[in-house]
C-alpha cells in the first residue's frame, strides 16, 4: 500500500467546550476531505490532539479554584464526544496526559533540538504580576498586539497571527487580577527562526500558500524572522528538559506542533503529502513552527494549508446557544455539518445566524427528505416495497443522466484537495436533488395513463439509481444520512464519488426505508 496522505486539524485547548465556530473551522472540513479520499481508495492518516497543557487551561482552573488537570480532562472528554457526534472521525487523537510515552517523546525532541542548537537561551523582558506573584505568558497576560494593535494574549495574536514575546505587548495586564504587569528580565529558551530564513522561504514558495497566509509569511521574512519562546517559568505543562531551567514548562505552541509529529509517528514511512487545516489565528504554529521542527530533523514533506477565518457569533446571541453539543442535540449532525460548510469562513470572517441553521434543516426536509419520502412511498404502493423490475428511464432521463454526469465531476473537483471547496459541494448536491425531484414529479403522471401498464416503473428505477448515487456522493458532507440511505436501499456505503455510483439496488430487492427522515431529524 502506498504511503498515506496526512491530514491534520488544530488541537483545541481544553479550557472549554466546542462551539459552532470550531466545527465551521478546521474539523468538519478536514473530515469531508478525509472521507472523500478514503472513498477514492486513498490511504489517509487523519490526526489531531487536545492542547491540555495550554496556558488557558491553567487560567480557567485558577479562576474557578480547580486543578488544571481536572479542567483539561473534563473538557477533553466533552470535545472528543462532540467530534464523535458530529461525525468527525480521527485516526488518532493525541491525549497528552494519557497517551503512553507522549511526555517523554516531546521532551526528547526538545532535548535533541537544544543539543543541535535549534533551541537556545535568551534573556528578554517578560510581564510579571506582583499581586499574583506570577510570570505572565500566554493566556495569563492580555494587552495590545505590537504589530496590529488588537487585543492579544502573550505569545500569539489571533487577529493578525503574528507572534509576540509577551514583553512587547502594549499595556499588558494580568488576566486574573487585571493589575498592570511589570516588565522584568527573564531568561528563557527560544527557537531563533532567522537561521531557517532561506529554507522556510523556499518551503513557503513551494507550498502555494493561501494569499493571507503568504502575506503573513512574507512579512515575517521582510521584517526579520523572530526568536520564538518555547519555554516559560510556570507550574503547568511539560517540564523543560534542559539543565538550568528547573521551573520552566514547554510552550503550548511548540507542544501543539510536536503533537502533530507524535500523532503521525515520523519514525515510520513519511506521508507523500500533508494537508493542514487550521484557523488563521493558529496559522503560525502550522506554517512556521511545525515546518521548522521537520526541517531541523531533515524531514522534507510536501505540505498544503486549508486556512479558515473566524466564524463569529451574531451580536445578541447568547453564548449558550452556540455550543456544539446543544446544536447537535437539536439539529443533528447532517444539518449542522451542511450548515457550517455553507457558512465556512474562507477568505473572510462570517457571522453565525441561528435562523440560517434552521434554513439548512428546512432545505433537507422540504427538498431531500420530501423527495425520498415520495420515492419510497411510490415503491411501496406500486411495487410492494421491492426495487422495480425495470431499467432506469422515463421522460427526461437521458438529459438528467448527462447533467448528473457533469455535476459529479464538479462535485469531485469541490471535494478534491487541489480545489477543495465544500461550500460548492453542498450547492452541487442541492441542485442534484432538485433536478431529480423535478424528474420525479414530471414522471409521476405516467401512472395516470391508461394506455400502457408499468410505464412509470423506469422512472422509479431511475430515481432509485440517483438515490443510491447520493448515498455515496453526499457521504463526505452528511455521513449519517448517507449511510441511513444506503441501508434503506441495501447498497454498499462509502463508495467512490463518481458516475459508477449511479446504479440502483438490484431489482426485486426489498427496500427498508427508515421510519423518520433520512437526512437530519
Short mmCIF file of C-alpha atoms in Angstrom, two decimals:
data_model
loop_
_atom_site.label_atom_id
_atom_site.label_comp_id
_atom_site.label_asym_id
_atom_site.label_seq_id
_atom_site.Cartn_x
_atom_site.Cartn_y
_atom_site.Cartn_z
CA UNK A 1 0.00 0.00 0.00
CA UNK A 2 1.26 3.49 -0.83
CA UNK A 3 2.13 5.92 1.92
CA UNK A 4 -0.88 7.89 3.14
CA UNK A 5 -1.96 11.46 2.81
CA UNK A 6 -1.58 13.04 6.24
CA UNK A 7 -4.42 15.39 7.24
CA UNK A 8 -4.19 17.40 10.46
CA UNK A 9 -6.56 19.71 12.31
CA UNK A 10 -5.60 22.18 15.04
CA UNK A 11 -5.57 20.65 18.54
CA UNK A 12 -8.13 22.64 20.57
CA UNK A 13 -7.27 23.88 24.05
CA UNK A 14 -9.23 22.02 26.71
CA UNK A 15 -10.40 25.09 28.63
CA UNK A 16 -13.95 24.90 27.26
CA UNK A 17 -16.38 23.01 25.06
CA UNK A 18 -16.50 23.13 21.28
CA UNK A 19 -18.83 25.74 19.81
CA UNK A 20 -20.19 26.03 16.29
CA UNK A 21 -17.24 28.19 15.23
CA UNK A 22 -14.85 25.28 15.86
CA UNK A 23 -16.94 22.99 13.66
CA UNK A 24 -17.14 25.66 10.95
CA UNK A 25 -13.36 25.95 11.08
CA UNK A 26 -10.98 23.04 10.63
CA UNK A 27 -12.80 19.95 11.89
CA UNK A 28 -15.81 19.22 9.66
CA UNK A 29 -13.97 20.44 6.54
CA UNK A 30 -10.98 18.20 7.25
CA UNK A 31 -13.35 15.26 7.80
CA UNK A 32 -15.03 15.94 4.43
CA UNK A 33 -11.69 15.73 2.61
CA UNK A 34 -10.71 12.62 4.57
CA UNK A 35 -13.95 10.82 3.69
CA UNK A 36 -13.67 11.73 0.01
CA UNK A 37 -10.09 10.47 -0.28
CA UNK A 38 -10.91 7.23 1.52
CA UNK A 39 -13.86 6.60 -0.79
CA UNK A 40 -11.39 7.02 -3.65
CA UNK A 41 -9.27 4.24 -2.16
CA UNK A 42 -6.56 6.64 -0.96
CA UNK A 43 -4.86 5.76 2.33
CA UNK A 44 -5.31 8.65 4.77
CA UNK A 45 -3.98 9.39 8.24
CA UNK A 46 -6.26 11.95 9.94
CA UNK A 47 -4.90 13.25 13.24
CA UNK A 48 -5.31 15.90 15.89
CA UNK A 49 -4.92 16.13 19.64
CA UNK A 50 -6.08 18.15 22.60
CA UNK A 51 -3.95 21.00 23.92
CA UNK A 52 -4.27 20.00 27.56
CA UNK A 53 -1.18 21.96 28.61
CA UNK A 54 -2.31 25.27 27.09
CA UNK A 55 -1.95 28.23 29.44
CA UNK A 56 -5.69 28.92 29.02
CA UNK A 57 -6.40 25.65 30.85
CA UNK A 58 -4.47 26.83 33.89
CA UNK A 59 -6.11 30.27 33.76
CA UNK A 60 -9.58 28.72 33.77
CA UNK A 61 -8.59 26.43 36.64
CA UNK A 62 -7.30 29.37 38.68
CA UNK A 63 -10.46 31.37 38.05
CA UNK A 64 -12.71 28.55 39.21
CA UNK A 65 -10.46 27.27 42.00
CA UNK A 66 -9.93 23.90 40.36
CA UNK A 67 -6.94 21.82 39.40
CA UNK A 68 -5.73 22.27 35.80
CA UNK A 69 -5.72 18.53 35.21
CA UNK A 70 -9.41 18.35 36.19
CA UNK A 71 -10.28 21.12 33.77
CA UNK A 72 -8.26 19.52 30.97
CA UNK A 73 -9.68 16.03 31.48
CA UNK A 74 -13.29 17.20 31.71
CA UNK A 75 -13.22 19.31 28.57
CA UNK A 76 -11.11 16.78 26.66
CA UNK A 77 -13.88 14.22 27.19
CA UNK A 78 -16.53 16.75 26.10
CA UNK A 79 -14.60 17.78 22.98
CA UNK A 80 -13.97 14.22 21.80
CA UNK A 81 -17.65 13.37 22.37
CA UNK A 82 -18.68 16.38 20.25
CA UNK A 83 -16.37 15.27 17.45
CA UNK A 84 -17.92 11.81 17.54
CA UNK A 85 -21.48 13.16 17.50
CA UNK A 86 -20.71 15.48 14.60
CA UNK A 87 -19.29 12.63 12.53
CA UNK A 88 -15.67 13.83 12.63
CA UNK A 89 -13.68 10.61 12.77
CA UNK A 90 -9.96 10.88 13.52
CA UNK A 91 -7.49 8.04 13.19
CA UNK A 92 -5.58 9.32 16.20
CA UNK A 93 -6.42 11.94 18.81
CA UNK A 94 -3.31 12.62 20.87
CA UNK A 95 -4.17 12.78 24.58
CA UNK A 96 -1.17 14.45 26.22
CA UNK A 97 -1.97 13.27 29.73
CA UNK A 98 -2.99 9.75 28.72
CA UNK A 99 -1.02 8.60 25.67
CA UNK A 100 1.78 6.38 26.82
CA UNK A 101 5.20 7.81 26.11
CA UNK A 102 3.90 11.17 24.89
CA UNK A 103 5.54 13.37 27.53
CA UNK A 104 8.90 11.68 27.22
CA UNK A 105 8.69 11.85 23.41
CA UNK A 106 8.11 15.62 23.40
CA UNK A 107 10.85 16.18 25.96
CA UNK A 108 13.30 14.04 23.97
CA UNK A 109 12.53 16.08 20.84
CA UNK A 110 13.08 19.29 22.82
CA UNK A 111 16.40 17.96 24.17
CA UNK A 112 17.63 16.97 20.69
CA UNK A 113 16.79 20.38 19.28
CA UNK A 114 18.60 22.04 22.18
CA UNK A 115 21.65 19.84 21.66
CA UNK A 116 21.63 20.70 17.94
CA UNK A 117 21.49 24.43 18.67
CA UNK A 118 18.00 24.85 17.25
CA UNK A 119 16.83 25.89 20.74
CA UNK A 120 18.96 28.45 22.57
CA UNK A 121 18.67 30.59 25.74
CA UNK A 122 17.86 34.29 25.56
CA UNK A 123 17.20 36.95 28.20
CA UNK A 124 14.24 39.19 27.38
CA UNK A 125 11.55 41.20 29.14
CA UNK A 126 8.52 39.23 30.31
CA UNK A 127 5.45 40.65 32.10
CA UNK A 128 5.19 39.87 35.80
CA UNK A 129 2.22 40.28 38.16
CA UNK A 130 3.35 41.26 41.64
CA UNK A 131 -0.02 40.72 43.42
CA UNK A 132 -0.30 37.20 41.93
CA UNK A 133 3.47 36.60 42.18
CA UNK A 134 3.38 35.02 38.74
CA UNK A 135 5.20 35.40 35.43
CA UNK A 136 2.67 36.27 32.74
CA UNK A 137 2.78 34.44 29.42
CA UNK A 138 0.17 33.09 27.04
CA UNK A 139 -3.37 33.44 28.39
CA UNK A 140 -2.06 34.77 31.71
CA UNK A 141 -1.50 38.18 30.13
CA UNK A 142 -3.50 40.40 27.84
CA UNK A 143 -2.54 43.59 26.05
CA UNK A 144 -2.28 45.22 22.67
CA UNK A 145 -0.59 43.33 19.84
CA UNK A 146 2.66 45.17 18.99
CA UNK A 147 2.00 44.50 15.27
CA UNK A 148 -1.70 45.25 14.70
CA UNK A 149 -2.87 46.77 18.00
CA UNK A 150 -5.67 44.22 18.54
CA UNK A 151 -6.28 42.76 21.99
CA UNK A 152 -3.91 39.82 22.28
CA UNK A 153 -2.65 37.20 24.68
CA UNK A 154 1.04 36.72 25.19
CA UNK A 155 2.83 34.70 22.53
CA UNK A 156 0.38 34.89 19.64
CA UNK A 157 -2.12 37.40 18.27
CA UNK A 158 -5.19 35.57 16.96
CA UNK A 159 -6.15 38.60 14.86
CA UNK A 160 -3.01 39.06 12.73
CA UNK A 161 -1.42 35.66 13.59
CA UNK A 162 1.95 37.26 14.30
CA UNK A 163 3.92 36.21 17.38
CA UNK A 164 4.84 38.49 20.25
CA UNK A 165 7.26 37.91 23.09
CA UNK A 166 4.98 38.97 25.92
CA UNK A 167 7.28 41.77 26.95
CA UNK A 168 6.46 43.71 23.78
CA UNK A 169 2.68 43.75 24.37
CA UNK A 170 1.15 47.21 24.64
CA UNK A 171 -0.06 47.96 28.20
CA UNK A 172 0.00 44.33 29.39
CA UNK A 173 -2.26 43.35 32.29
CA UNK A 174 -2.72 40.23 34.37
CA UNK A 175 -5.65 38.19 33.06
CA UNK A 176 -6.60 37.07 36.57
CA UNK A 177 -6.47 40.24 38.68
CA UNK A 178 -6.29 42.88 35.90
CA UNK A 179 -3.26 44.51 37.51
CA UNK A 180 -0.89 46.30 35.10
CA UNK A 181 2.06 44.00 34.52
CA UNK A 182 5.60 44.87 35.45
CA UNK A 183 8.23 44.04 32.77
CA UNK A 184 11.13 42.03 34.19
CA UNK A 185 14.13 40.41 32.61
CA UNK A 186 13.66 36.66 32.29
CA UNK A 187 15.96 34.01 30.83
CA UNK A 188 14.01 31.56 28.67
CA UNK A 189 14.60 29.11 25.84
CA UNK A 190 13.90 30.19 22.25
CA UNK A 191 13.89 28.88 18.70
CA UNK A 192 15.68 31.57 16.62
CA UNK A 193 13.97 31.44 13.23
CA UNK A 194 16.44 33.58 11.27
CA UNK A 195 18.81 30.63 10.58
CA UNK A 196 15.87 28.99 8.74
CA UNK A 197 15.18 32.04 6.55
CA UNK A 198 16.17 30.55 3.18
CA UNK A 199 14.75 27.08 3.78
CA UNK A 200 11.47 28.50 5.07
CA UNK A 201 11.19 30.92 2.15
CA UNK A 202 11.74 28.05 -0.32
CA UNK A 203 9.28 25.88 1.59
CA UNK A 204 6.57 28.56 1.55
CA UNK A 205 7.11 29.23 -2.15
CA UNK A 206 6.68 25.53 -2.93
CA UNK A 207 3.63 25.12 -0.69
CA UNK A 208 1.45 27.55 -2.63
CA UNK A 209 0.12 29.27 0.47
CA UNK A 210 -3.31 30.94 0.56
CA UNK A 211 -2.88 34.69 -0.07
CA UNK A 212 -3.37 35.91 3.51
CA UNK A 213 -1.04 33.25 4.89
CA UNK A 214 1.50 34.06 2.17
CA UNK A 215 1.32 37.73 3.14
CA UNK A 216 1.98 36.80 6.78
CA UNK A 217 4.99 34.64 5.94
CA UNK A 218 6.47 37.17 3.51
CA UNK A 219 6.11 39.97 6.07
CA UNK A 220 7.88 37.82 8.66
CA UNK A 221 10.79 37.35 6.27
CA UNK A 222 10.87 41.03 5.32
CA UNK A 223 10.83 42.19 8.96
CA UNK A 224 13.40 39.62 10.07
CA UNK A 225 12.27 36.27 11.42
CA UNK A 226 11.81 36.47 15.18
CA UNK A 227 13.05 34.35 18.05
CA UNK A 228 10.15 32.28 19.41
CA UNK A 229 9.99 31.47 23.11
CA UNK A 230 9.43 27.74 23.61
CA UNK A 231 9.60 27.67 27.41
CA UNK A 232 8.29 29.77 30.29
CA UNK A 233 8.62 29.89 34.09
CA UNK A 234 5.36 28.20 35.06
CA UNK A 235 3.73 25.45 37.09
CA UNK A 236 1.54 23.86 34.39
CA UNK A 237 2.75 21.83 31.43
CA UNK A 238 5.59 19.53 30.49
CA UNK A 239 8.86 20.37 32.30
CA UNK A 240 11.62 21.80 30.15
CA UNK A 241 14.27 19.02 29.98
CA UNK A 242 17.25 21.40 29.91
CA UNK A 243 19.57 21.99 32.84
CA UNK A 244 19.33 25.47 34.29
CA UNK A 245 15.59 25.87 33.76
CA UNK A 246 14.13 23.83 36.62
CA UNK A 247 10.82 25.69 36.96
CA UNK A 248 10.12 26.18 33.26
CA UNK A 249 7.47 24.45 31.16
CA UNK A 250 7.38 23.77 27.41
CA UNK A 251 5.37 26.34 25.47
CA UNK A 252 1.92 25.31 24.24
CA UNK A 253 2.55 26.29 20.60
CA UNK A 254 5.74 24.20 20.48
CA UNK A 255 3.89 21.30 22.06
CA UNK A 256 1.00 21.59 19.58
CA UNK A 257 3.45 21.38 16.66
CA UNK A 258 5.24 18.43 18.26
CA UNK A 259 1.88 16.80 18.95
CA UNK A 260 1.22 16.54 15.21
CA UNK A 261 4.50 14.68 14.74
CA UNK A 262 3.71 12.32 17.61
CA UNK A 263 0.26 11.69 16.13
CA UNK A 264 1.74 10.66 12.80
CA UNK A 265 4.90 8.93 14.09
CA UNK A 266 7.63 10.30 11.83
CA UNK A 267 9.84 7.29 12.57
CA UNK A 268 7.77 5.27 10.11
CA UNK A 269 7.37 5.90 6.36
CA UNK A 270 6.73 9.58 5.70
CA UNK A 271 3.43 10.58 4.09
CA UNK A 272 3.61 11.62 0.45
CA UNK A 273 1.64 14.76 1.26
CA UNK A 274 0.41 16.63 4.34
CA UNK A 275 -2.66 18.88 4.40
CA UNK A 276 -3.11 21.08 7.46
CA UNK A 277 -6.48 22.54 8.45
CA UNK A 278 -6.37 25.48 10.84
CA UNK A 279 -7.84 28.85 11.65
CA UNK A 280 -5.78 31.84 10.57
CA UNK A 281 -5.17 32.77 14.20
CA UNK A 282 -3.33 29.46 14.64
CA UNK A 283 -1.55 29.56 11.29
CA UNK A 284 1.88 30.46 12.71
CA UNK A 285 2.11 27.14 14.53
CA UNK A 286 1.21 25.17 11.38
CA UNK A 287 3.01 27.17 8.72
CA UNK A 288 6.14 28.26 10.62
CA UNK A 289 6.89 26.29 13.76
CA UNK A 290 5.85 22.84 12.53
CA UNK A 291 7.98 23.13 9.34
CA UNK A 292 10.95 24.24 11.45
CA UNK A 293 10.61 21.13 13.62
CA UNK A 294 10.52 19.00 10.48
CA UNK A 295 13.37 20.80 8.73
CA UNK A 296 15.51 20.64 11.86
CA UNK A 297 15.23 16.84 11.61
CA UNK A 298 15.96 16.82 7.85
CA UNK A 299 12.38 15.86 7.07
CA UNK A 300 11.17 17.39 3.82
CA UNK A 301 7.50 16.95 3.16
CA UNK A 302 5.12 18.49 0.59
CA UNK A 303 2.50 20.36 2.64
CA UNK A 304 -0.69 22.25 1.88
CA UNK A 305 -2.77 24.52 4.08
CA UNK A 306 -6.55 24.94 4.30
CA UNK A 307 -6.94 28.08 6.38
CA UNK A 308 -10.25 29.45 7.61
CA UNK A 309 -11.09 32.81 9.11
CA UNK A 310 -13.21 33.28 12.23
CA UNK A 311 -16.88 32.27 12.41
CA UNK A 312 -18.21 34.78 14.93
CA UNK A 313 -21.44 34.76 16.89
CA UNK A 314 -24.16 37.17 15.84
CA UNK A 315 -24.50 40.09 18.24
CA UNK A 316 -27.23 39.40 20.77
CA UNK A 317 -26.98 35.61 20.53
CA UNK A 318 -26.43 34.14 23.97
CA UNK A 319 -23.26 32.10 24.38
CA UNK A 320 -25.23 29.04 25.50
CA UNK A 321 -26.95 28.88 22.09
CA UNK A 322 -23.77 28.15 20.13
CA UNK A 323 -22.30 25.12 21.88
CA UNK A 324 -21.78 22.17 19.56
CA UNK A 325 -23.44 19.71 21.95
CA UNK A 326 -26.67 21.72 22.20
CA UNK A 327 -26.89 22.33 18.44
CA UNK A 328 -26.13 18.70 17.60
CA UNK A 329 -28.85 17.58 20.01
CA UNK A 330 -31.39 19.97 18.48
CA UNK A 331 -30.50 19.71 14.78
CA UNK A 332 -28.44 16.53 14.30
CA UNK A 333 -25.11 16.10 12.56
CA UNK A 334 -26.41 16.24 8.95
CA UNK A 335 -28.00 19.66 9.38
CA UNK A 336 -25.13 21.09 11.38
CA UNK A 337 -22.43 19.79 9.03
CA UNK A 338 -24.06 21.10 5.85
CA UNK A 339 -24.71 24.45 7.57
CA UNK A 340 -21.14 25.01 8.75
CA UNK A 341 -19.83 24.03 5.31
CA UNK A 342 -22.18 26.53 3.64
CA UNK A 343 -21.13 29.20 6.14
CA UNK A 344 -17.46 28.21 6.20
CA UNK A 345 -15.39 31.40 6.72
CA UNK A 346 -12.98 31.06 3.80
CA UNK A 347 -11.11 34.24 2.97
CA UNK A 348 -13.32 36.41 5.16
CA UNK A 349 -14.94 36.37 8.57
CA UNK A 350 -18.54 35.15 8.65
CA UNK A 351 -21.26 35.52 11.27
CA UNK A 352 -23.41 32.78 12.80
CA UNK A 353 -27.13 33.39 12.32
CA UNK A 354 -29.28 30.79 14.02
CA UNK A 355 -32.08 31.27 11.50
CA UNK A 356 -29.73 30.10 8.74
CA UNK A 357 -29.17 26.86 10.65
CA UNK A 358 -32.94 26.43 10.69
CA UNK A 359 -32.95 27.13 6.94
CA UNK A 360 -30.44 24.32 6.41
CA UNK A 361 -32.80 21.89 8.16
CA UNK A 362 -35.71 23.24 6.11
CA UNK A 363 -33.79 22.55 2.88
CA UNK A 364 -33.23 18.96 3.94
CA UNK A 365 -36.85 18.45 4.94
CA UNK A 366 -38.55 20.19 2.01
CA UNK A 367 -36.17 19.04 -0.73
CA UNK A 368 -34.10 15.97 0.19
CA UNK A 369 -36.42 14.17 2.59
CA UNK A 370 -39.59 15.17 0.77
CA UNK A 371 -38.33 13.63 -2.47
CA UNK A 372 -37.09 10.46 -0.76
CA UNK A 373 -40.36 10.09 1.14
CA UNK A 374 -42.34 10.27 -2.11
CA UNK A 375 -39.96 7.82 -3.77
CA UNK A 376 -40.18 5.21 -1.01
CA UNK A 377 -43.95 5.64 -0.85
CA UNK A 378 -44.25 5.06 -4.61
CA UNK A 379 -42.10 1.92 -4.43
CA UNK A 380 -44.22 0.63 -1.56
CA UNK A 381 -47.52 1.34 -3.34
CA UNK A 382 -46.55 0.37 -6.89
CA UNK A 383 -44.03 -2.42 -6.31
CA UNK A 384 -44.92 -3.81 -2.87
CA UNK A 385 -41.73 -2.30 -1.44
CA UNK A 386 -39.43 -4.05 -3.92
CA UNK A 387 -36.99 -2.38 -6.30
CA UNK A 388 -38.85 -2.42 -9.67
CA UNK A 389 -38.05 -4.87 -12.41
CA UNK A 390 -37.12 -2.14 -14.87
CA UNK A 391 -34.12 -0.31 -16.25
CA UNK A 392 -33.75 3.39 -15.39
CA UNK A 393 -35.69 5.53 -17.81
CA UNK A 394 -38.58 7.93 -18.13
CA UNK A 395 -39.21 11.27 -19.74
CA UNK A 396 -36.09 13.41 -19.46
CA UNK A 397 -33.90 10.64 -18.03
CA UNK A 398 -31.18 10.89 -20.69
CA UNK A 399 -30.94 14.64 -20.11
CA UNK A 400 -30.87 14.22 -16.32
CA UNK A 401 -28.25 11.49 -16.56
CA UNK A 402 -25.98 13.73 -18.64
CA UNK A 403 -26.42 16.60 -16.21
CA UNK A 404 -25.67 14.39 -13.24
CA UNK A 405 -22.51 13.19 -15.00
CA UNK A 406 -21.31 16.76 -15.40
CA UNK A 407 -22.37 17.64 -11.86
CA UNK A 408 -20.47 14.75 -10.29
CA UNK A 409 -17.28 15.96 -11.97
CA UNK A 410 -17.92 19.38 -10.46
CA UNK A 411 -18.54 17.67 -7.11
CA UNK A 412 -15.29 15.71 -7.32
CA UNK A 413 -13.44 18.92 -8.04
CA UNK A 414 -15.01 20.59 -4.98
CA UNK A 415 -14.18 17.59 -2.77
CA UNK A 416 -10.62 17.15 -4.05
CA UNK A 417 -7.56 18.52 -2.23
CA UNK A 418 -6.34 20.71 -5.10
CA UNK A 419 -9.52 22.81 -5.41
CA UNK A 420 -11.18 21.97 -2.09
CA UNK A 421 -14.45 23.90 -1.77
CA UNK A 422 -17.04 22.22 0.47
CA UNK A 423 -19.43 25.16 0.07
CA UNK A 424 -19.55 24.39 -3.66
CA UNK A 425 -20.06 20.70 -2.89
CA UNK A 426 -23.21 21.46 -0.87
CA UNK A 427 -24.58 23.65 -3.68
CA UNK A 428 -23.96 20.93 -6.29
CA UNK A 429 -25.66 18.29 -4.14
CA UNK A 430 -28.69 20.52 -3.63
CA UNK A 431 -29.01 21.11 -7.36
CA UNK A 432 -28.79 17.35 -8.00
CA UNK A 433 -31.65 16.71 -5.57
CA UNK A 434 -33.82 19.48 -7.03
CA UNK A 435 -33.26 18.11 -10.53
CA UNK A 436 -34.20 14.53 -9.65
CA UNK A 437 -37.18 15.73 -7.61
CA UNK A 438 -38.46 17.62 -10.67
CA UNK A 439 -37.89 14.47 -12.75
CA UNK A 440 -39.96 12.50 -10.26
CA UNK A 441 -42.84 14.99 -10.33
CA UNK A 442 -42.92 15.02 -14.15
CA UNK A 443 -42.94 11.23 -14.44
CA UNK A 444 -45.43 10.63 -11.63
CA UNK A 445 -48.20 11.38 -14.14
CA UNK A 446 -47.26 8.24 -16.10
CA UNK A 447 -49.36 6.25 -13.64
CA UNK A 448 -52.45 8.11 -14.88
CA UNK A 449 -52.07 6.98 -18.50
CA UNK A 450 -54.48 4.12 -19.25
CA UNK A 451 -52.77 3.05 -22.48
CA UNK A 452 -49.56 1.47 -21.19
CA UNK A 453 -49.15 -0.52 -17.97
CA UNK A 454 -45.98 -0.15 -15.85
CA UNK A 455 -44.81 2.86 -17.89
CA UNK A 456 -43.93 4.63 -14.62
CA UNK A 457 -41.58 1.92 -13.34
CA UNK A 458 -38.44 3.00 -15.30
CA UNK A 459 -38.75 6.45 -13.71
CA UNK A 460 -38.87 4.84 -10.25
CA UNK A 461 -35.79 2.77 -11.13
CA UNK A 462 -34.05 5.94 -12.33
CA UNK A 463 -34.79 7.77 -9.07
CA UNK A 464 -33.58 4.81 -7.04
CA UNK A 465 -30.33 4.89 -9.04
CA UNK A 466 -29.90 8.59 -8.18
CA UNK A 467 -30.74 7.92 -4.52
CA UNK A 468 -28.12 5.18 -4.50
CA UNK A 469 -25.58 7.56 -6.01
CA UNK A 470 -26.41 10.26 -3.46
CA UNK A 471 -25.67 7.83 -0.64
CA UNK A 472 -22.09 7.92 -1.97
CA UNK A 473 -21.92 11.45 -3.34
CA UNK A 474 -23.31 13.13 -0.19
CA UNK A 475 -21.46 10.99 2.33
CA UNK A 476 -18.45 13.31 2.82
CA UNK A 477 -20.85 16.11 3.79
CA UNK A 478 -23.60 14.19 5.62
CA UNK A 479 -22.31 10.72 6.55
CA UNK A 480 -25.12 9.89 8.99
CA UNK A 481 -27.92 10.41 6.49
CA UNK A 482 -25.93 8.94 3.59
CA UNK A 483 -25.34 5.71 5.50
CA UNK A 484 -29.02 5.63 6.50
CA UNK A 485 -29.95 5.96 2.82
CA UNK A 486 -27.51 3.22 1.78
CA UNK A 487 -29.02 0.90 4.40
CA UNK A 488 -32.55 1.69 3.18
CA UNK A 489 -31.57 0.85 -0.41
CA UNK A 490 -29.37 -2.07 0.66
CA UNK A 491 -26.39 -0.78 -1.29
CA UNK A 492 -22.79 -0.59 -0.13
CA UNK A 493 -22.00 2.56 1.85
CA UNK A 494 -18.88 4.63 1.30
CA UNK A 495 -18.49 4.08 -2.44
CA UNK A 496 -16.40 6.39 -4.61
CA UNK A 497 -17.80 9.75 -5.66
CA UNK A 498 -18.09 9.03 -9.39
CA UNK A 499 -20.65 8.09 -12.03
CA UNK A 500 -20.32 4.38 -11.22
CA UNK A 501 -22.36 5.05 -8.07
CA UNK A 502 -25.34 5.86 -10.32
CA UNK A 503 -26.54 2.29 -10.04
CA UNK A 504 -29.68 1.43 -8.11
CA UNK A 505 -30.48 -1.56 -5.91
CA UNK A 506 -30.82 -4.95 -7.59
CA UNK A 507 -34.37 -5.38 -9.00
CA UNK A 508 -36.52 -7.30 -6.56
CA UNK A 509 -34.57 -6.08 -3.52
CA UNK A 510 -36.88 -5.31 -0.60
CA UNK A 511 -36.15 -1.77 0.48
CA UNK A 512 -36.01 -0.80 4.14
CA UNK A 513 -36.84 2.91 4.38
CA UNK A 514 -36.37 4.44 7.83
CA UNK A 515 -39.41 5.38 9.89
CA UNK A 516 -38.25 9.02 10.08
CA UNK A 517 -36.34 11.45 7.87
CA UNK A 518 -33.31 10.12 6.00
CA UNK A 519 -31.19 13.25 6.39
CA UNK A 520 -31.29 15.12 9.68
CA UNK A 521 -34.21 14.80 12.03
#
